[in-house]
């Protein structure tokens, strides 16, 4: 068995990096808000001509990072700010105006070859802390600036406590088609450990209101492995999520990030860090219960009721398409050029007010690196990867991976590399075998 000595970055999506790390052969997935090192971008945000060549050939998404939260969850290390943390110089009230200025910058940088927008995703933070009118104005600005493709997917994340029936009706009327609720757990003591504000009983209400408002898709997010969470607690959370009849479920293992309140509590011995084997068991439990309810895994941490319920915006990340990330700390990608904005809302606002790009740094990804990312990301999805795309050295490991139960034998016989459930638990092991020169 291949053992990883260091984490692998498998996707830089919007405001964060998705990373997999392996311990004792077991793959653990976590999300890191720490951007990589990079070179200084030009003040006007201009991109190399070679990057723009791909622009008309790829699906185009817009990510809008709203960096505000009512309170900070104990496990969260994302680029978000409460009112007390924010300080002066930028506020939620002025965010829409500032973000619209970045959309105008994006239009100047990308030029006339920009295709209409396929997907828009509002993340955070808690986007729905902004008034529905502000979110609607931002979406209208995307449409005015680039045009929304007919049938575009438009998602917002939401804390269940941050919306009510009226707000959801207003969001739907503004053009939002999909909503993702941060459920995390159905057990009050688990929510308390995570420092979540909402109560479990809020979820059925907000999902019902979203359905009545006419949202085409409803997604819920879960976290497993919190200190004090039992097998029965996790089963109850899954059952509660299933009872909501969502179109989509995301489930991530809890990780203890340095600098968070949860990290400090673990370091003091108040709480136990999640056990790797327990996290693997929780994943299997989730896959079994969600599959029994008709939700099929289409990416390692994501399940959907059908192909039409797959999150198209996230597919753009996993397929290496084009996206522009608007907002403090947001990441963008165009044709192998990748950049990320300054993190603090005050500096972000000041740069745009002075006519400068908010980009902090960028990197130009060469052909070899894009190939590595293509393999890493494609094998995580249920569609898999054509075996013909691998190098000869990578193909030499396929028979052994299938023999050990990590690859689907039938798919491999048809020339595609698809992970089994065991393979999903050991994604890093599979990736290293497929990329022996990594």
Tab-separated table of C-alpha atoms in Angstrom:
chain	number	residue	atom	x	y	z
A	1	UNK	CA	0.000	0.000	0.000
A	2	UNK	CA	1.240	3.467	-0.901
A	3	UNK	CA	1.627	5.795	2.068
A	4	UNK	CA	1.526	9.547	1.592
A	5	UNK	CA	4.100	11.585	3.412
A	6	UNK	CA	2.441	14.930	2.740
A	7	UNK	CA	-0.995	16.256	1.773
A	8	UNK	CA	-2.116	16.563	-1.829
A	9	UNK	CA	-3.971	19.652	-3.017
A	10	UNK	CA	-6.738	18.250	-5.202
A	11	UNK	CA	-8.689	21.410	-5.977
A	12	UNK	CA	-8.489	25.094	-5.484
A	13	UNK	CA	-12.153	25.982	-5.574
A	14	UNK	CA	-13.284	29.541	-5.079
A	15	UNK	CA	-12.186	30.773	-1.659
A	16	UNK	CA	-10.537	27.616	-0.392
A	17	UNK	CA	-8.372	24.660	-1.239
A	18	UNK	CA	-9.682	21.120	-0.998
A	19	UNK	CA	-6.895	18.861	0.212
A	20	UNK	CA	-6.574	15.162	0.867
A	21	UNK	CA	-4.107	13.749	3.362
A	22	UNK	CA	-3.508	10.133	4.233
A	23	UNK	CA	-2.684	8.647	7.618
A	24	UNK	CA	-1.946	4.952	7.927
A	25	UNK	CA	-3.224	4.460	4.419
A	26	UNK	CA	-6.538	6.150	5.184
A	27	UNK	CA	-7.567	9.141	3.093
A	28	UNK	CA	-8.871	12.166	4.962
A	29	UNK	CA	-10.356	15.140	3.167
A	30	UNK	CA	-10.309	18.624	4.564
A	31	UNK	CA	-10.691	22.190	3.397
A	32	UNK	CA	-7.871	24.654	3.893
A	33	UNK	CA	-8.344	28.413	3.591
A	34	UNK	CA	-4.596	29.016	3.373
A	35	UNK	CA	-3.616	30.225	-0.119
A	36	UNK	CA	-0.364	29.039	-1.694
A	37	UNK	CA	2.615	31.218	-2.467
A	38	UNK	CA	2.515	32.955	-5.823
A	39	UNK	CA	3.889	35.730	-7.983
A	40	UNK	CA	2.699	39.325	-7.885
A	41	UNK	CA	-0.117	39.994	-10.374
A	42	UNK	CA	-0.282	43.210	-12.422
A	43	UNK	CA	-2.182	46.069	-10.753
A	44	UNK	CA	-4.877	46.012	-13.450
A	45	UNK	CA	-5.440	42.264	-13.011
A	46	UNK	CA	-4.498	41.531	-16.620
A	47	UNK	CA	-4.020	37.911	-17.699
A	48	UNK	CA	-1.584	36.299	-20.155
A	49	UNK	CA	-2.971	36.026	-23.685
A	50	UNK	CA	-2.439	32.252	-23.595
A	51	UNK	CA	-4.854	31.933	-20.680
A	52	UNK	CA	-7.593	33.857	-22.474
A	53	UNK	CA	-7.444	31.527	-25.489
A	54	UNK	CA	-9.373	28.863	-23.565
A	55	UNK	CA	-12.082	31.251	-22.397
A	56	UNK	CA	-14.656	30.609	-25.181
A	57	UNK	CA	-14.087	26.846	-24.956
A	58	UNK	CA	-14.973	26.316	-21.295
A	59	UNK	CA	-18.013	26.635	-19.057
A	60	UNK	CA	-17.848	29.904	-17.123
A	61	UNK	CA	-18.857	30.280	-13.472
A	62	UNK	CA	-18.927	33.182	-11.033
A	63	UNK	CA	-18.236	32.620	-7.342
A	64	UNK	CA	-19.130	35.428	-4.909
A	65	UNK	CA	-17.573	35.150	-1.469
A	66	UNK	CA	-19.592	36.985	1.176
A	67	UNK	CA	-17.207	37.067	4.163
A	68	UNK	CA	-19.652	37.848	6.962
A	69	UNK	CA	-21.004	35.688	9.778
A	70	UNK	CA	-23.170	36.480	12.797
A	71	UNK	CA	-20.841	34.387	14.974
A	72	UNK	CA	-17.757	32.293	14.272
A	73	UNK	CA	-18.229	28.533	14.515
A	74	UNK	CA	-15.622	26.866	16.718
A	75	UNK	CA	-14.226	24.682	13.906
A	76	UNK	CA	-14.155	27.370	11.215
A	77	UNK	CA	-10.911	28.794	9.832
A	78	UNK	CA	-12.378	30.205	6.614
A	79	UNK	CA	-11.956	33.807	5.517
A	80	UNK	CA	-14.975	35.144	7.387
A	81	UNK	CA	-15.559	37.975	9.846
A	82	UNK	CA	-18.070	38.819	12.532
A	83	UNK	CA	-18.961	42.454	13.155
A	84	UNK	CA	-16.555	42.522	16.113
A	85	UNK	CA	-13.694	41.112	14.009
A	86	UNK	CA	-14.247	43.316	10.984
A	87	UNK	CA	-13.199	46.712	12.273
A	88	UNK	CA	-13.654	49.866	10.217
A	89	UNK	CA	-13.273	50.559	6.512
A	90	UNK	CA	-15.634	47.931	5.098
A	91	UNK	CA	-19.062	46.687	5.997
A	92	UNK	CA	-21.720	44.262	4.879
A	93	UNK	CA	-23.851	47.250	3.864
A	94	UNK	CA	-21.338	48.312	1.191
A	95	UNK	CA	-20.371	44.814	0.022
A	96	UNK	CA	-22.693	44.621	-2.985
A	97	UNK	CA	-21.395	47.900	-4.410
A	98	UNK	CA	-17.776	46.806	-3.980
A	99	UNK	CA	-18.351	43.342	-5.451
A	100	UNK	CA	-20.101	44.862	-8.475
A	101	UNK	CA	-16.944	46.915	-9.039
A	102	UNK	CA	-14.960	43.675	-9.196
A	103	UNK	CA	-17.415	42.286	-11.750
A	104	UNK	CA	-16.718	45.337	-13.897
A	105	UNK	CA	-12.984	44.686	-13.502
A	106	UNK	CA	-13.525	41.061	-14.554
A	107	UNK	CA	-15.290	42.178	-17.718
A	108	UNK	CA	-12.370	44.469	-18.637
A	109	UNK	CA	-9.807	41.724	-18.001
A	110	UNK	CA	-11.646	38.930	-19.810
A	111	UNK	CA	-12.750	40.970	-22.810
A	112	UNK	CA	-15.199	40.245	-25.597
A	113	UNK	CA	-14.534	36.507	-25.817
A	114	UNK	CA	-16.225	35.804	-22.496
A	115	UNK	CA	-19.104	33.328	-22.795
A	116	UNK	CA	-22.370	33.714	-20.867
A	117	UNK	CA	-22.293	32.570	-17.255
A	118	UNK	CA	-23.340	28.949	-16.675
A	119	UNK	CA	-23.339	28.979	-12.868
A	120	UNK	CA	-23.257	31.489	-10.015
A	121	UNK	CA	-22.491	30.449	-6.446
A	122	UNK	CA	-22.772	32.695	-3.385
A	123	UNK	CA	-20.680	31.267	-0.546
A	124	UNK	CA	-19.088	32.457	2.632
A	125	UNK	CA	-19.416	33.216	5.390
A	126	UNK	CA	-23.183	33.492	5.415
A	127	UNK	CA	-24.348	35.124	2.166
A	128	UNK	CA	-27.909	35.380	3.437
A	129	UNK	CA	-26.830	37.814	6.130
A	130	UNK	CA	-27.027	40.324	3.275
A	131	UNK	CA	-30.546	41.519	2.442
A	132	UNK	CA	-32.185	39.613	-0.432
A	133	UNK	CA	-32.206	42.895	-2.358
A	134	UNK	CA	-28.390	43.070	-2.196
A	135	UNK	CA	-27.979	39.460	-3.316
A	136	UNK	CA	-30.467	40.100	-6.104
A	137	UNK	CA	-28.550	43.210	-7.160
A	138	UNK	CA	-25.341	41.197	-7.349
A	139	UNK	CA	-26.999	38.524	-9.463
A	140	UNK	CA	-28.488	41.186	-11.738
A	141	UNK	CA	-25.012	42.702	-12.114
A	142	UNK	CA	-23.631	39.326	-13.202
A	143	UNK	CA	-26.378	39.121	-15.818
A	144	UNK	CA	-25.858	42.711	-16.959
A	145	UNK	CA	-22.082	42.289	-17.146
A	146	UNK	CA	-21.760	38.888	-18.803
A	147	UNK	CA	-25.227	37.519	-19.418
A	148	UNK	CA	-26.659	34.423	-17.750
A	149	UNK	CA	-26.976	31.395	-19.982
A	150	UNK	CA	-30.571	30.084	-20.205
A	151	UNK	CA	-31.059	27.521	-17.454
A	152	UNK	CA	-28.102	28.856	-15.430
A	153	UNK	CA	-27.674	27.339	-11.975
A	154	UNK	CA	-27.689	30.037	-9.269
A	155	UNK	CA	-26.904	28.862	-5.729
A	156	UNK	CA	-26.649	30.519	-2.362
A	157	UNK	CA	-25.481	28.976	0.866
A	158	UNK	CA	-27.608	29.770	3.916
A	159	UNK	CA	-27.548	29.278	7.644
A	160	UNK	CA	-31.048	28.052	8.580
A	161	UNK	CA	-31.400	30.934	11.055
A	162	UNK	CA	-30.537	33.565	8.437
A	163	UNK	CA	-33.607	33.132	6.206
A	164	UNK	CA	-37.365	33.017	6.568
A	165	UNK	CA	-40.230	32.352	4.174
A	166	UNK	CA	-40.315	35.927	2.881
A	167	UNK	CA	-36.562	36.111	2.257
A	168	UNK	CA	-36.628	32.807	0.379
A	169	UNK	CA	-39.486	34.038	-1.824
A	170	UNK	CA	-37.489	37.188	-2.579
A	171	UNK	CA	-34.361	35.219	-3.447
A	172	UNK	CA	-36.288	32.936	-5.772
A	173	UNK	CA	-37.930	35.930	-7.444
A	174	UNK	CA	-34.470	37.462	-7.939
A	175	UNK	CA	-33.386	34.415	-9.947
A	176	UNK	CA	-31.801	32.027	-7.418
A	177	UNK	CA	-32.538	28.423	-8.401
A	178	UNK	CA	-30.666	26.390	-5.776
A	179	UNK	CA	-30.050	26.743	-2.036
A	180	UNK	CA	-27.604	24.907	0.222
A	181	UNK	CA	-28.415	24.834	3.932
A	182	UNK	CA	-25.677	24.333	6.511
A	183	UNK	CA	-27.285	21.601	8.605
A	184	UNK	CA	-24.099	19.963	10.008
A	185	UNK	CA	-25.965	17.828	12.592
A	186	UNK	CA	-29.423	17.061	13.963
A	187	UNK	CA	-28.173	16.655	17.533
A	188	UNK	CA	-28.208	19.766	19.771
A	189	UNK	CA	-25.119	18.722	21.755
A	190	UNK	CA	-23.129	18.213	18.522
A	191	UNK	CA	-24.223	21.618	17.233
A	192	UNK	CA	-23.149	23.093	20.566
A	193	UNK	CA	-19.693	21.501	20.239
A	194	UNK	CA	-19.414	23.031	16.774
A	195	UNK	CA	-20.674	26.405	18.083
A	196	UNK	CA	-23.492	26.407	15.558
A	197	UNK	CA	-26.309	28.900	16.189
A	198	UNK	CA	-29.271	27.122	14.589
A	199	UNK	CA	-31.511	24.548	16.242
A	200	UNK	CA	-32.238	21.197	14.572
A	201	UNK	CA	-35.961	21.930	14.330
A	202	UNK	CA	-35.301	24.871	12.041
A	203	UNK	CA	-34.288	22.733	9.054
A	204	UNK	CA	-37.710	21.256	8.191
A	205	UNK	CA	-39.207	24.749	8.228
A	206	UNK	CA	-36.623	26.382	5.948
A	207	UNK	CA	-36.636	23.467	3.509
A	208	UNK	CA	-40.425	23.607	3.338
A	209	UNK	CA	-40.301	27.368	2.733
A	210	UNK	CA	-37.667	26.921	0.012
A	211	UNK	CA	-39.821	24.337	-1.752
A	212	UNK	CA	-42.890	26.597	-1.552
A	213	UNK	CA	-40.839	29.496	-2.897
A	214	UNK	CA	-40.048	27.397	-5.965
A	215	UNK	CA	-36.355	26.594	-5.574
A	216	UNK	CA	-35.482	23.925	-8.114
A	217	UNK	CA	-32.930	22.224	-5.866
A	218	UNK	CA	-32.321	22.054	-2.130
A	219	UNK	CA	-29.005	20.814	-0.713
A	220	UNK	CA	-27.921	20.187	2.877
A	221	UNK	CA	-24.380	20.057	4.275
A	222	UNK	CA	-23.340	17.685	7.053
A	223	UNK	CA	-20.194	17.342	9.176
A	224	UNK	CA	-19.268	14.063	10.841
A	225	UNK	CA	-16.766	13.152	13.540
A	226	UNK	CA	-17.401	15.960	16.027
A	227	UNK	CA	-16.151	15.250	19.568
A	228	UNK	CA	-18.955	13.607	21.518
A	229	UNK	CA	-20.846	12.473	18.426
A	230	UNK	CA	-21.869	8.806	18.729
A	231	UNK	CA	-22.787	6.331	16.018
A	232	UNK	CA	-26.429	6.882	16.936
A	233	UNK	CA	-26.011	10.654	16.725
A	234	UNK	CA	-24.595	10.419	13.215
A	235	UNK	CA	-27.310	7.969	12.162
A	236	UNK	CA	-29.933	10.371	13.534
A	237	UNK	CA	-28.408	13.280	11.599
A	238	UNK	CA	-28.415	11.280	8.386
A	239	UNK	CA	-31.996	10.163	8.985
A	240	UNK	CA	-33.061	13.759	9.646
A	241	UNK	CA	-31.359	14.926	6.467
A	242	UNK	CA	-33.008	12.171	4.444
A	243	UNK	CA	-36.395	13.061	5.948
A	244	UNK	CA	-36.029	16.499	4.346
A	245	UNK	CA	-36.010	14.832	0.899
A	246	UNK	CA	-33.086	16.947	-0.339
A	247	UNK	CA	-31.903	16.841	-3.924
A	248	UNK	CA	-28.291	16.922	-2.791
A	249	UNK	CA	-26.208	16.166	0.309
A	250	UNK	CA	-22.580	17.039	1.049
A	251	UNK	CA	-20.839	15.353	3.999
A	252	UNK	CA	-17.362	16.237	5.213
A	253	UNK	CA	-15.204	14.885	8.021
A	254	UNK	CA	-14.521	17.371	10.780
A	255	UNK	CA	-10.919	18.551	10.888
A	256	UNK	CA	-9.300	20.499	13.696
A	257	UNK	CA	-7.705	23.587	12.145
A	258	UNK	CA	-4.862	25.366	13.931
A	259	UNK	CA	-5.987	28.641	15.459
A	260	UNK	CA	-9.668	27.775	15.830
A	261	UNK	CA	-11.556	27.622	19.106
A	262	UNK	CA	-11.999	23.871	18.562
A	263	UNK	CA	-8.224	23.485	18.164
A	264	UNK	CA	-7.621	25.246	21.470
A	265	UNK	CA	-10.163	23.046	23.243
A	266	UNK	CA	-8.567	19.896	21.855
A	267	UNK	CA	-5.090	21.104	22.810
A	268	UNK	CA	-6.275	21.752	26.370
A	269	UNK	CA	-7.683	18.241	26.547
A	270	UNK	CA	-11.311	19.357	26.834
A	271	UNK	CA	-12.233	17.503	23.641
A	272	UNK	CA	-10.783	14.535	21.760
A	273	UNK	CA	-9.595	14.954	18.187
A	274	UNK	CA	-11.618	12.880	15.696
A	275	UNK	CA	-10.293	9.332	15.247
A	276	UNK	CA	-9.318	8.378	11.678
A	277	UNK	CA	-10.947	4.947	11.756
A	278	UNK	CA	-14.116	6.422	13.238
A	279	UNK	CA	-14.240	8.988	10.405
A	280	UNK	CA	-13.963	6.183	7.858
A	281	UNK	CA	-16.795	4.304	9.565
A	282	UNK	CA	-18.924	7.429	9.539
A	283	UNK	CA	-18.324	7.823	5.807
A	284	UNK	CA	-19.418	4.252	5.116
A	285	UNK	CA	-22.494	4.769	7.274
A	286	UNK	CA	-23.365	7.898	5.299
A	287	UNK	CA	-22.912	6.210	1.950
A	288	UNK	CA	-25.090	3.257	2.951
A	289	UNK	CA	-27.946	5.334	4.352
A	290	UNK	CA	-27.918	7.933	1.576
A	291	UNK	CA	-27.798	5.263	-1.119
A	292	UNK	CA	-30.734	3.446	0.481
A	293	UNK	CA	-32.654	6.732	0.306
A	294	UNK	CA	-31.950	7.106	-3.415
A	295	UNK	CA	-29.044	9.545	-3.192
A	296	UNK	CA	-26.094	8.375	-5.263
A	297	UNK	CA	-22.493	9.357	-4.662
A	298	UNK	CA	-21.187	11.331	-7.648
A	299	UNK	CA	-18.063	12.816	-6.029
A	300	UNK	CA	-16.269	11.545	-2.961
A	301	UNK	CA	-18.087	13.878	-0.543
A	302	UNK	CA	-21.272	14.552	-2.504
A	303	UNK	CA	-24.507	12.651	-3.138
A	304	UNK	CA	-27.455	13.589	-5.371
A	305	UNK	CA	-30.922	12.304	-6.265
A	306	UNK	CA	-30.001	12.191	-9.940
A	307	UNK	CA	-27.588	13.577	-12.476
A	308	UNK	CA	-29.681	16.715	-12.871
A	309	UNK	CA	-29.121	17.418	-9.155
A	310	UNK	CA	-25.321	17.373	-9.351
A	311	UNK	CA	-23.907	20.748	-8.359
A	312	UNK	CA	-22.924	22.141	-11.733
A	313	UNK	CA	-20.864	24.933	-10.213
A	314	UNK	CA	-18.654	22.501	-8.319
A	315	UNK	CA	-18.354	20.374	-11.452
A	316	UNK	CA	-16.710	23.381	-13.060
A	317	UNK	CA	-14.018	23.321	-10.364
A	318	UNK	CA	-13.460	19.584	-10.650
A	319	UNK	CA	-13.267	19.713	-14.450
A	320	UNK	CA	-10.867	22.641	-14.559
A	321	UNK	CA	-13.285	25.045	-16.234
A	322	UNK	CA	-13.225	28.840	-15.926
A	323	UNK	CA	-14.429	30.732	-12.883
A	324	UNK	CA	-13.969	34.212	-11.495
A	325	UNK	CA	-14.048	34.490	-7.713
A	326	UNK	CA	-15.439	37.793	-6.472
A	327	UNK	CA	-14.818	38.941	-2.905
A	328	UNK	CA	-12.108	38.935	-0.219
A	329	UNK	CA	-9.924	35.840	-0.425
A	330	UNK	CA	-11.792	34.410	-3.436
A	331	UNK	CA	-9.876	32.243	-5.927
A	332	UNK	CA	-10.205	32.389	-9.718
A	333	UNK	CA	-9.037	30.285	-12.668
A	334	UNK	CA	-8.790	31.026	-16.381
A	335	UNK	CA	-6.855	28.806	-18.783
A	336	UNK	CA	-4.209	27.693	-16.307
A	337	UNK	CA	-3.854	31.128	-14.673
A	338	UNK	CA	-4.966	30.988	-11.053
A	339	UNK	CA	-5.105	33.895	-8.613
A	340	UNK	CA	-6.548	34.802	-5.240
A	341	UNK	CA	-7.722	38.063	-3.744
A	342	UNK	CA	-6.495	39.836	-0.644
A	343	UNK	CA	-8.246	38.402	2.386
A	344	UNK	CA	-9.400	41.321	4.515
A	345	UNK	CA	-12.562	43.175	3.400
A	346	UNK	CA	-11.030	46.566	4.171
A	347	UNK	CA	-8.030	46.087	1.872
A	348	UNK	CA	-10.264	44.466	-0.736
A	349	UNK	CA	-12.538	47.517	-0.713
A	350	UNK	CA	-9.679	50.018	-0.774
A	351	UNK	CA	-8.074	48.381	-3.802
A	352	UNK	CA	-11.236	48.433	-5.856
A	353	UNK	CA	-12.070	52.001	-4.843
A	354	UNK	CA	-8.644	53.067	-6.106
A	355	UNK	CA	-9.139	51.243	-9.428
A	356	UNK	CA	-6.704	48.413	-8.672
A	357	UNK	CA	-7.210	44.699	-8.895
A	358	UNK	CA	-7.858	43.023	-5.508
A	359	UNK	CA	-5.666	40.073	-6.556
A	360	UNK	CA	-2.970	39.318	-3.979
A	361	UNK	CA	-0.964	36.744	-5.949
A	362	UNK	CA	-1.238	34.309	-8.830
A	363	UNK	CA	0.345	31.226	-10.335
A	364	UNK	CA	0.534	29.954	-13.906
A	365	UNK	CA	-0.086	26.210	-13.974
A	366	UNK	CA	1.942	24.377	-16.614
A	367	UNK	CA	0.757	21.439	-18.729
A	368	UNK	CA	2.212	18.782	-16.436
A	369	UNK	CA	0.584	20.277	-13.342
A	370	UNK	CA	-2.776	20.520	-15.116
A	371	UNK	CA	-2.498	16.857	-16.057
A	372	UNK	CA	-1.853	15.924	-12.423
A	373	UNK	CA	-4.867	17.940	-11.286
A	374	UNK	CA	-7.011	16.390	-14.021
A	375	UNK	CA	-6.208	12.900	-12.756
A	376	UNK	CA	-6.637	13.835	-9.084
A	377	UNK	CA	-10.037	15.404	-9.616
A	378	UNK	CA	-11.522	13.105	-12.240
A	379	UNK	CA	-11.010	9.948	-10.196
A	380	UNK	CA	-12.999	11.526	-7.351
A	381	UNK	CA	-16.099	11.695	-9.540
A	382	UNK	CA	-18.408	8.810	-10.373
A	383	UNK	CA	-17.852	9.342	-14.110
A	384	UNK	CA	-14.208	8.545	-13.487
A	385	UNK	CA	-11.302	9.029	-15.835
A	386	UNK	CA	-10.592	7.369	-19.215
A	387	UNK	CA	-7.673	5.002	-18.658
A	388	UNK	CA	-6.218	6.145	-21.973
A	389	UNK	CA	-5.465	9.551	-20.432
A	390	UNK	CA	-2.884	8.044	-18.086
A	391	UNK	CA	0.763	7.626	-18.879
A	392	UNK	CA	2.038	4.101	-19.452
A	393	UNK	CA	3.516	4.096	-15.933
A	394	UNK	CA	0.170	5.107	-14.472
A	395	UNK	CA	-1.713	2.398	-16.385
A	396	UNK	CA	0.637	-0.254	-15.066
A	397	UNK	CA	-0.959	0.019	-11.609
A	398	UNK	CA	-4.563	-0.456	-12.733
A	399	UNK	CA	-4.743	-4.224	-12.489
A	400	UNK	CA	-3.404	-4.255	-8.924
A	401	UNK	CA	-5.742	-1.456	-7.839
A	402	UNK	CA	-8.710	-3.381	-9.218
A	403	UNK	CA	-7.510	-6.635	-7.627
A	404	UNK	CA	-7.346	-4.984	-4.206
A	405	UNK	CA	-10.900	-3.663	-4.594
A	406	UNK	CA	-10.096	0.018	-5.021
A	407	UNK	CA	-11.216	0.307	-8.662
A	408	UNK	CA	-14.456	-0.863	-10.266
A	409	UNK	CA	-13.597	-3.932	-12.362
A	410	UNK	CA	-16.486	-3.567	-14.810
A	411	UNK	CA	-15.698	0.087	-15.479
A	412	UNK	CA	-12.031	-0.733	-15.947
A	413	UNK	CA	-12.944	-3.385	-18.497
A	414	UNK	CA	-14.705	-0.592	-20.408
A	415	UNK	CA	-11.621	1.592	-20.224
A	416	UNK	CA	-12.656	3.872	-17.346
A	417	UNK	CA	-11.101	4.346	-13.917
A	418	UNK	CA	-13.827	4.521	-11.274
A	419	UNK	CA	-13.398	4.211	-7.524
A	420	UNK	CA	-15.236	1.680	-5.435
A	421	UNK	CA	-16.385	2.715	-1.965
A	422	UNK	CA	-13.115	1.342	-0.562
A	423	UNK	CA	-11.332	3.313	-3.241
A	424	UNK	CA	-13.078	6.504	-2.114
A	425	UNK	CA	-11.750	5.907	1.394
A	426	UNK	CA	-8.253	5.549	-0.065
A	427	UNK	CA	-8.402	8.153	-2.809
A	428	UNK	CA	-4.901	9.394	-2.045
A	429	UNK	CA	-3.499	5.886	-2.345
A	430	UNK	CA	-5.133	5.478	-5.749
A	431	UNK	CA	-3.978	8.888	-6.973
A	432	UNK	CA	-0.367	8.217	-6.032
A	433	UNK	CA	-0.469	4.897	-7.844
A	434	UNK	CA	-1.896	6.573	-10.964
A	435	UNK	CA	0.727	9.303	-10.783
A	436	UNK	CA	3.898	7.392	-9.903
A	437	UNK	CA	6.143	10.345	-10.742
A	438	UNK	CA	4.280	12.765	-8.468
